[in-house]
CSV table of N, CA, C and O in Angstrom, one decimal:
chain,number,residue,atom,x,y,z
A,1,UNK,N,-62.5,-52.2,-198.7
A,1,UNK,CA,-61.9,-50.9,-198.9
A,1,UNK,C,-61.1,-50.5,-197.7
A,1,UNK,O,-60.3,-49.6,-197.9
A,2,UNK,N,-61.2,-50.9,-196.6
A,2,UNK,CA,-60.6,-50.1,-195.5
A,2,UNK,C,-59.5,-51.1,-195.1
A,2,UNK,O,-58.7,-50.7,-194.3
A,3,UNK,N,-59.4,-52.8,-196.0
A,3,UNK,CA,-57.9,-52.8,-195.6
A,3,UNK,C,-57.1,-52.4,-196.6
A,3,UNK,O,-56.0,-52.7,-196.4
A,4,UNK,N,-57.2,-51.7,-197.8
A,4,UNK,CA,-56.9,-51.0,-198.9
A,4,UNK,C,-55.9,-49.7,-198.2
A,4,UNK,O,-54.7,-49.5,-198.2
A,5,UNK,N,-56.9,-49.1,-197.6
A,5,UNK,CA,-56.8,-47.9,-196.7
A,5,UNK,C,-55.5,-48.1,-195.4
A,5,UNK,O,-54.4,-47.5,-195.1
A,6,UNK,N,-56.0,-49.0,-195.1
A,6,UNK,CA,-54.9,-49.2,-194.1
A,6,UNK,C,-53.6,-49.9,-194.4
A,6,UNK,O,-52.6,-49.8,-193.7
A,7,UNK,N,-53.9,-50.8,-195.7
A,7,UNK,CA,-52.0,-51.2,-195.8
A,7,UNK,C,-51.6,-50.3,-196.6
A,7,UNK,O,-50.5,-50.6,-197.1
A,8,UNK,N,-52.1,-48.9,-197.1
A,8,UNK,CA,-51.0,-47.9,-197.7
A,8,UNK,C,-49.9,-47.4,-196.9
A,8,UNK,O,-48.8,-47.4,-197.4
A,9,UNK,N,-50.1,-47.1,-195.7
A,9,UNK,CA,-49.2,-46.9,-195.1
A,9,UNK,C,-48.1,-47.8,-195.2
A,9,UNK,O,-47.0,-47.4,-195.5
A,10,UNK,N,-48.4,-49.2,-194.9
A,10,UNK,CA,-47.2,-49.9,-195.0
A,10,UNK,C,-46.6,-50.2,-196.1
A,10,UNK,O,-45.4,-50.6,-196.3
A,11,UNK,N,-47.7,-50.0,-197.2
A,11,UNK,CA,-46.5,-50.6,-198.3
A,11,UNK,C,-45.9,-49.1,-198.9
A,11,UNK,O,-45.1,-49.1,-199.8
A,12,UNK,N,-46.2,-48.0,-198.4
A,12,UNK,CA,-45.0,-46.8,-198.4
A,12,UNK,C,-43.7,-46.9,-197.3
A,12,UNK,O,-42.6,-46.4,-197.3
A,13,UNK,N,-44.2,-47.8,-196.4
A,13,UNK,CA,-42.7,-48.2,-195.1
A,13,UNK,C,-41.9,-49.1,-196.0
A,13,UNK,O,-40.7,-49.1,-196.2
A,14,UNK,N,-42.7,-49.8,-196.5
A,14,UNK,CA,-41.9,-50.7,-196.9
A,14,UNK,C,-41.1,-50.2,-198.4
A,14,UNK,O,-40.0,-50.5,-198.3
A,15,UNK,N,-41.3,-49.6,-199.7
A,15,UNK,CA,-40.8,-48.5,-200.4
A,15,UNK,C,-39.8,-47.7,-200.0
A,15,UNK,O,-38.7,-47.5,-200.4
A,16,UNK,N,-40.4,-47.2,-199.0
A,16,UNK,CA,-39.2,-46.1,-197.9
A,16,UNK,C,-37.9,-47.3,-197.5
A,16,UNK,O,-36.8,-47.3,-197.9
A,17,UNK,N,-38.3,-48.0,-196.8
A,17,UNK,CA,-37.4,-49.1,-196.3
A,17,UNK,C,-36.3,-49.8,-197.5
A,17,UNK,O,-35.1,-50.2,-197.3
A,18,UNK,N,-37.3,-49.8,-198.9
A,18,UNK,CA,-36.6,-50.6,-200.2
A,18,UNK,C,-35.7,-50.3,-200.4
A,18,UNK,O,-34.6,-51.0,-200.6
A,19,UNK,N,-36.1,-48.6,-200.5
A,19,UNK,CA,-35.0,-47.7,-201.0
A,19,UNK,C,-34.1,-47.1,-200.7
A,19,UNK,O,-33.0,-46.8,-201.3
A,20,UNK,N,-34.6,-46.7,-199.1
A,20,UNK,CA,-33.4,-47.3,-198.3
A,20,UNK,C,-32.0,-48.1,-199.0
A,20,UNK,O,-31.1,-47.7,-199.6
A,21,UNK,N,-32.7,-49.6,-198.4
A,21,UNK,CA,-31.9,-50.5,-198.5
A,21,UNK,C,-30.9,-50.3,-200.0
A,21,UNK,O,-29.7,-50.6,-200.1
A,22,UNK,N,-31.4,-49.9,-200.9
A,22,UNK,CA,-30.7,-49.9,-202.1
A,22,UNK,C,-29.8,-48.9,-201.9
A,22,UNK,O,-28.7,-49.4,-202.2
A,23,UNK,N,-29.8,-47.4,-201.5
A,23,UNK,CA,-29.2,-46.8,-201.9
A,23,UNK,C,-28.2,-47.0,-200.6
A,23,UNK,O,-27.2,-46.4,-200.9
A,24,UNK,N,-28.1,-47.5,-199.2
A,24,UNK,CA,-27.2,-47.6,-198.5
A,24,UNK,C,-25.9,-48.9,-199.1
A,24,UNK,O,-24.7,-48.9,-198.8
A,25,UNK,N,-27.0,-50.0,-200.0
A,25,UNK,CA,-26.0,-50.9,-200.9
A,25,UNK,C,-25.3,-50.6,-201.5
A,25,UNK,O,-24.2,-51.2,-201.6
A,26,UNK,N,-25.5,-49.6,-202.3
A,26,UNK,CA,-24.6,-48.8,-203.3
A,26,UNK,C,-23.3,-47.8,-202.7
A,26,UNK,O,-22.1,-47.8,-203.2
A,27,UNK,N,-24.0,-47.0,-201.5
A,27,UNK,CA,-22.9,-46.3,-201.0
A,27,UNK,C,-22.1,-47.2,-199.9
A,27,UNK,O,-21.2,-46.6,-199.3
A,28,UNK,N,-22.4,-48.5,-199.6
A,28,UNK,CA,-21.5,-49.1,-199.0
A,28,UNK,C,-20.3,-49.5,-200.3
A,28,UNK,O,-19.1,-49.7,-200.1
A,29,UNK,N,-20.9,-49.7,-201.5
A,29,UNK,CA,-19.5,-50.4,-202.5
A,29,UNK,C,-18.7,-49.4,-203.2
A,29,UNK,O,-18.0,-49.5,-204.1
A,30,UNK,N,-19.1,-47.8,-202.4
A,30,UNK,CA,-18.5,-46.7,-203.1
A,30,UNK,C,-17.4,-46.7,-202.0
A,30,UNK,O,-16.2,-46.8,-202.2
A,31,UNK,N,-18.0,-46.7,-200.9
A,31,UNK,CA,-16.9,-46.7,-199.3
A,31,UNK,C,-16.0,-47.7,-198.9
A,31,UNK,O,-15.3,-47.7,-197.9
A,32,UNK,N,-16.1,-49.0,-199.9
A,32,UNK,CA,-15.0,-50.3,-199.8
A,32,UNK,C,-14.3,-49.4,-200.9
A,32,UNK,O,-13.5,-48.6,-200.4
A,33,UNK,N,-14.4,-49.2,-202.3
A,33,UNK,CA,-13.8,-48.7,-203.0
A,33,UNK,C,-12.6,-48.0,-202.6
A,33,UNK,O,-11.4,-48.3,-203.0
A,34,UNK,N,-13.0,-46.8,-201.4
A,34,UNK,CA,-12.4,-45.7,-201.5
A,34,UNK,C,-11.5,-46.0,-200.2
A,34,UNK,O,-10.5,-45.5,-199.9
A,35,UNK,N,-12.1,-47.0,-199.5
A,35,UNK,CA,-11.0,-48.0,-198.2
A,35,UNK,C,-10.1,-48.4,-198.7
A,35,UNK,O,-8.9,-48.0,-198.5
A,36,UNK,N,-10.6,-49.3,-199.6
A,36,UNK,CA,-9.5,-49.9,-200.8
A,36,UNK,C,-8.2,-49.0,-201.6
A,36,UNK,O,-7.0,-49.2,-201.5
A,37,UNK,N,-8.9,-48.2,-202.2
A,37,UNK,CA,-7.7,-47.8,-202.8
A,37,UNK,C,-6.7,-46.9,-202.3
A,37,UNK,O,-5.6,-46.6,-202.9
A,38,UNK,N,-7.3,-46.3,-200.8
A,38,UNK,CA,-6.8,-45.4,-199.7
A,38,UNK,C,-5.7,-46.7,-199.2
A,38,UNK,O,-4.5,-46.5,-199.3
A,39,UNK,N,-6.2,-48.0,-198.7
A,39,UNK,CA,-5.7,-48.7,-198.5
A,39,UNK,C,-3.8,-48.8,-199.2
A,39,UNK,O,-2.7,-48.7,-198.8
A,40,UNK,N,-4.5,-48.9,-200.3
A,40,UNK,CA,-3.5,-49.5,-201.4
A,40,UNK,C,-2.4,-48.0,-201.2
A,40,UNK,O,-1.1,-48.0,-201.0
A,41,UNK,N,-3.0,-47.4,-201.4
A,41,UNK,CA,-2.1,-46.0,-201.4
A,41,UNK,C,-1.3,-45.6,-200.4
A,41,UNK,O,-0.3,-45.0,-200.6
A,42,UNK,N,-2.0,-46.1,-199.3
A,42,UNK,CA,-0.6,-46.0,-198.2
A,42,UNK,C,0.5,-47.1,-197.7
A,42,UNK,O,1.0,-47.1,-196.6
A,43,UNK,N,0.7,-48.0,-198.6
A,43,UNK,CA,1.6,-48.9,-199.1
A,43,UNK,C,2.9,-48.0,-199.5
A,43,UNK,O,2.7,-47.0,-200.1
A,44,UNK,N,3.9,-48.4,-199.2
A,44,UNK,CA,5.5,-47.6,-198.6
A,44,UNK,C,5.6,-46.6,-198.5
A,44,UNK,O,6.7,-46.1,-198.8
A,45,UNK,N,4.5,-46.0,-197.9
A,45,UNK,CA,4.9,-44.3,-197.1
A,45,UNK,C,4.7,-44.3,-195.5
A,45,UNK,O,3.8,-44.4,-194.7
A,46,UNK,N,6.0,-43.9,-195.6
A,46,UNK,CA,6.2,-44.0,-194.1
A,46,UNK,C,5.6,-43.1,-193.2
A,46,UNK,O,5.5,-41.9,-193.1
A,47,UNK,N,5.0,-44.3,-192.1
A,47,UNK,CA,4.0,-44.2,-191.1
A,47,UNK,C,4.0,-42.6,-190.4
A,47,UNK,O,3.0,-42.0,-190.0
A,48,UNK,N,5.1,-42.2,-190.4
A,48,UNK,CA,5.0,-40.8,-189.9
A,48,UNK,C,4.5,-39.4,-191.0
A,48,UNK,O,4.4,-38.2,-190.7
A,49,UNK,N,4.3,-39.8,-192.2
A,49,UNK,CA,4.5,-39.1,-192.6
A,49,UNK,C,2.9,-37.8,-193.0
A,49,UNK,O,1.8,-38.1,-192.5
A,50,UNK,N,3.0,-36.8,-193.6
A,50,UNK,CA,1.8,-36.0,-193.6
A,50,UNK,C,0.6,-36.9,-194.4
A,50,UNK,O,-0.5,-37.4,-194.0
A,51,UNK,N,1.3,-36.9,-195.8
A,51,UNK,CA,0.8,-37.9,-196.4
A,51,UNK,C,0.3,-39.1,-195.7
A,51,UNK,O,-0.9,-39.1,-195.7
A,52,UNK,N,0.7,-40.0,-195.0
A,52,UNK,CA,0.2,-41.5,-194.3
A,52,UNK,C,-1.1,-40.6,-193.1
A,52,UNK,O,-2.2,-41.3,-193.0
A,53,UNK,N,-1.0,-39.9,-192.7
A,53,UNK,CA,-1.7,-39.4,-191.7
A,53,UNK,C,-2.6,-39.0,-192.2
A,53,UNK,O,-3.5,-39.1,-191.5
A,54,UNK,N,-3.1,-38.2,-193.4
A,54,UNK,CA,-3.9,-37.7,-194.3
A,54,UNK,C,-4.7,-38.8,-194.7
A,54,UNK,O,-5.9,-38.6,-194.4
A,55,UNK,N,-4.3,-40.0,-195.2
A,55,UNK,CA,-4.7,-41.0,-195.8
A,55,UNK,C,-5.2,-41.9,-194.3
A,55,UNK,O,-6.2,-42.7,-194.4
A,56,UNK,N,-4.8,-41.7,-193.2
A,56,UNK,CA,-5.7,-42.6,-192.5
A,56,UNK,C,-7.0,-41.7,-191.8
A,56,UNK,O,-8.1,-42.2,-191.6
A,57,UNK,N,-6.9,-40.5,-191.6
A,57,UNK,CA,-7.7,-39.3,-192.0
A,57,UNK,C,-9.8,-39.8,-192.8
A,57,UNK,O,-11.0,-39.7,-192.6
A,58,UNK,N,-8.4,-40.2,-193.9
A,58,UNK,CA,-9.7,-40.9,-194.5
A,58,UNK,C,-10.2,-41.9,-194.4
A,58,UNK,O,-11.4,-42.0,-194.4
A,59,UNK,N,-9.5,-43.2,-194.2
A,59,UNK,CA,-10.1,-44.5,-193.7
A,59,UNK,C,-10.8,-43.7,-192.1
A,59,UNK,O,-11.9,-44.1,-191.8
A,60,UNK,N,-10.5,-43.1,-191.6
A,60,UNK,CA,-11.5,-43.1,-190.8
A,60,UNK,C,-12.8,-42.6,-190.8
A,60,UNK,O,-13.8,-43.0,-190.1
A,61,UNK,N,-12.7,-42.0,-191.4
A,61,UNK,CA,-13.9,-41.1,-192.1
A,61,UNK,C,-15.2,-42.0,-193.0
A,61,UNK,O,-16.4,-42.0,-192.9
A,62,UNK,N,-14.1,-42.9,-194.1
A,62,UNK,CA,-15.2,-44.1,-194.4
A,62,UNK,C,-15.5,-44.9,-193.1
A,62,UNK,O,-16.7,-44.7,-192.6
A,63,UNK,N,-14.7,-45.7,-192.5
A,63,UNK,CA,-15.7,-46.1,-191.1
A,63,UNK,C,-16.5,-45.5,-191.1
A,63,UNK,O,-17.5,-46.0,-191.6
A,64,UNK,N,-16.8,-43.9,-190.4
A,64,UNK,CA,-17.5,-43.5,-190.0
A,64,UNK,C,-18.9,-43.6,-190.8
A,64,UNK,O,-20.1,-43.8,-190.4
A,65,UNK,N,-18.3,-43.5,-192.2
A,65,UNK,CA,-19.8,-43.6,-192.9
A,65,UNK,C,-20.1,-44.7,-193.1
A,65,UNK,O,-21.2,-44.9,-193.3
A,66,UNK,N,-19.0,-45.7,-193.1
A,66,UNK,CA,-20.1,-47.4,-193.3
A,66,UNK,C,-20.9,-47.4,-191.7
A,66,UNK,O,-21.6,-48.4,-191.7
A,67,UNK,N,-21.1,-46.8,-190.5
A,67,UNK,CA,-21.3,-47.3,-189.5
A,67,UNK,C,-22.9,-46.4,-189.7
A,67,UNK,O,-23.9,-47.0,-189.2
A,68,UNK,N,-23.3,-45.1,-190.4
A,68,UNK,CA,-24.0,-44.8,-190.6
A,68,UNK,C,-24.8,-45.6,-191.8
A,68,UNK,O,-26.1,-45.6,-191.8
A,69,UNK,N,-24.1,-46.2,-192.7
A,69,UNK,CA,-24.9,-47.0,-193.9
A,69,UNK,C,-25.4,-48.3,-193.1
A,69,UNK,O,-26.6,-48.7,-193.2
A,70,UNK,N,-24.6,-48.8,-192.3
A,70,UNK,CA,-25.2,-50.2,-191.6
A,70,UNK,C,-26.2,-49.8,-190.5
A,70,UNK,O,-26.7,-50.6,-189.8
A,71,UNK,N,-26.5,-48.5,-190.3
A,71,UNK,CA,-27.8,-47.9,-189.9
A,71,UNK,C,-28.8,-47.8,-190.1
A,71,UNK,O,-29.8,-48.1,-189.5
A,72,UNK,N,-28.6,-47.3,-191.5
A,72,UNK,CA,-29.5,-47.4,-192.9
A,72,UNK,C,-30.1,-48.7,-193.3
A,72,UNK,O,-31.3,-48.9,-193.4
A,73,UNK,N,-29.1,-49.8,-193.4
A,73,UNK,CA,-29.4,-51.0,-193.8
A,73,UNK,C,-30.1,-51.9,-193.0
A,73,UNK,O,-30.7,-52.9,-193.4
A,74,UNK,N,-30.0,-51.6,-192.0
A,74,UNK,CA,-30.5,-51.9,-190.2
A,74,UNK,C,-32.0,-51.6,-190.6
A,74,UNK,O,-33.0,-52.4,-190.6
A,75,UNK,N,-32.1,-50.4,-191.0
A,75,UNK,CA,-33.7,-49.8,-190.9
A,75,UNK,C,-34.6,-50.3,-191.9
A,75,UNK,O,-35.8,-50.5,-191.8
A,76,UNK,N,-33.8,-50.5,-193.0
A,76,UNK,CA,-34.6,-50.5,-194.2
A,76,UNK,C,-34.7,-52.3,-194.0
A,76,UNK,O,-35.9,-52.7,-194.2
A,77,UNK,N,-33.7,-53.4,-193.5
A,77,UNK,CA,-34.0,-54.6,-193.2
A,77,UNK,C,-34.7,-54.9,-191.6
A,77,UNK,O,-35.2,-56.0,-191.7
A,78,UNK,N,-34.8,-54.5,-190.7
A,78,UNK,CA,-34.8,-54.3,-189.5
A,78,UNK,C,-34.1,-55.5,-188.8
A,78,UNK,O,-34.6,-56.5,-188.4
A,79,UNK,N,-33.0,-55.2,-188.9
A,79,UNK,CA,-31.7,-56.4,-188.2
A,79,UNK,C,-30.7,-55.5,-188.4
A,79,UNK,O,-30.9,-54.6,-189.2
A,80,UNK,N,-29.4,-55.8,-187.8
A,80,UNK,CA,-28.1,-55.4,-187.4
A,80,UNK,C,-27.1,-56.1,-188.4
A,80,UNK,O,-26.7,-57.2,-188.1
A,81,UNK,N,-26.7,-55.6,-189.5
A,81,UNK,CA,-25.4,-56.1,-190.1
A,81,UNK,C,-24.0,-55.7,-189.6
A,81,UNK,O,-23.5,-54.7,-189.1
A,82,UNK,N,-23.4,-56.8,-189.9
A,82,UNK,CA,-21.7,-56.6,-189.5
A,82,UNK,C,-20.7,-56.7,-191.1
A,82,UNK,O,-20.7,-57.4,-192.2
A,83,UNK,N,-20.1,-55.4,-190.4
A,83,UNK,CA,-19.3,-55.2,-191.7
A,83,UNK,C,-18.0,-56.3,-191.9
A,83,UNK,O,-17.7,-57.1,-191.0
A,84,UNK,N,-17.3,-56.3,-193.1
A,84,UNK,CA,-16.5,-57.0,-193.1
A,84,UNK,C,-15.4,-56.7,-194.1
A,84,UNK,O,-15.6,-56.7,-195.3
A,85,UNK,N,-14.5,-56.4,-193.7
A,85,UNK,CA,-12.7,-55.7,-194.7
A,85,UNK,C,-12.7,-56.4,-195.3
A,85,UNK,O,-13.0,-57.6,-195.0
A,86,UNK,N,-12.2,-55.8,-196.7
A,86,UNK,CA,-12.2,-56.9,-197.6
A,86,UNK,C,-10.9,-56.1,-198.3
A,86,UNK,O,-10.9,-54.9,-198.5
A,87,UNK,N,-9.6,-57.0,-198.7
A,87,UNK,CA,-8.4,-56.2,-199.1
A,87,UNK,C,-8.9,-56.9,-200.5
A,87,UNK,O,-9.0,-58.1,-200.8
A,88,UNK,N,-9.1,-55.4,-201.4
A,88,UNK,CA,-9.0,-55.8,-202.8
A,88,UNK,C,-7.7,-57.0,-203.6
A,88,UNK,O,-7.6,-58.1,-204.3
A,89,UNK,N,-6.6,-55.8,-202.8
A,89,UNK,CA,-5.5,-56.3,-204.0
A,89,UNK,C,-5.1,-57.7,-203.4
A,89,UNK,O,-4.1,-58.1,-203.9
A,90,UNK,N,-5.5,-58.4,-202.4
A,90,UNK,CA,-5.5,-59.7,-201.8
A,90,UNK,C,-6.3,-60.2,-202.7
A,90,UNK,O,-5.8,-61.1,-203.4
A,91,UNK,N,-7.3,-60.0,-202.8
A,91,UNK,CA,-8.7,-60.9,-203.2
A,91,UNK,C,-7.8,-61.0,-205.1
A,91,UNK,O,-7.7,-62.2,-205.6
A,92,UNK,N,-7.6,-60.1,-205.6
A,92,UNK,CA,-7.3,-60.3,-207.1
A,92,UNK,C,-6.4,-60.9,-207.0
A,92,UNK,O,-6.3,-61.6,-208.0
A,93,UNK,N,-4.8,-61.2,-206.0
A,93,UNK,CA,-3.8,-61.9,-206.2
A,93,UNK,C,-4.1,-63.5,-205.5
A,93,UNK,O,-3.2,-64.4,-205.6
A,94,UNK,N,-5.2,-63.7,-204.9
A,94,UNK,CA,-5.6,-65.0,-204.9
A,94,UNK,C,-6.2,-65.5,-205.7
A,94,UNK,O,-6.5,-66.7,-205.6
């Protein structure tokens, strides 16, 4: 009875940790998404413009949040991932 007692705790870390991991997976393939099609979007507008500056605005802002999901994913796996760009409209024209 009392190792009963004693691995609840962990198998709630490890739940907490699961679920974690899942929901930082999901909001990393919302934040390629939204790289992505930000990406795509600032395709021939010129670099000075409100618009182009708006739009990198936001690619920075996803960084910011993939650096907090690979935090997440860090914790819930306990190891360090590295992220990696992925250009959609590259990947479908190959």
């Amino acid at each position: 009875m009392h190792n009963e007692t004693s691995s609840a705790p962990v198998k709630q870390a490890r739940s907490r940790g699961s679920l974690a991991g899942g929901i930082a997976h999901e909001f990393n393939n919302l934040l390629q998404a939204i790289r992505g099609y930000t990406n795509y979007a600032l395709e021939g507008l010129q670099a000075g413009s409100q618009r182009y500056r708006d739009l990198e605005q936001v690619i920075r802002a996803a960084d910011r949040a993939a650096a907090l999901t690979r935090e997440l994913l860090g914790f819930s796996r306990r190891q360090v991932l590295e992220r990696v760009s992925v250009d959609p409209h590259q990947l479908i024209t190959e």
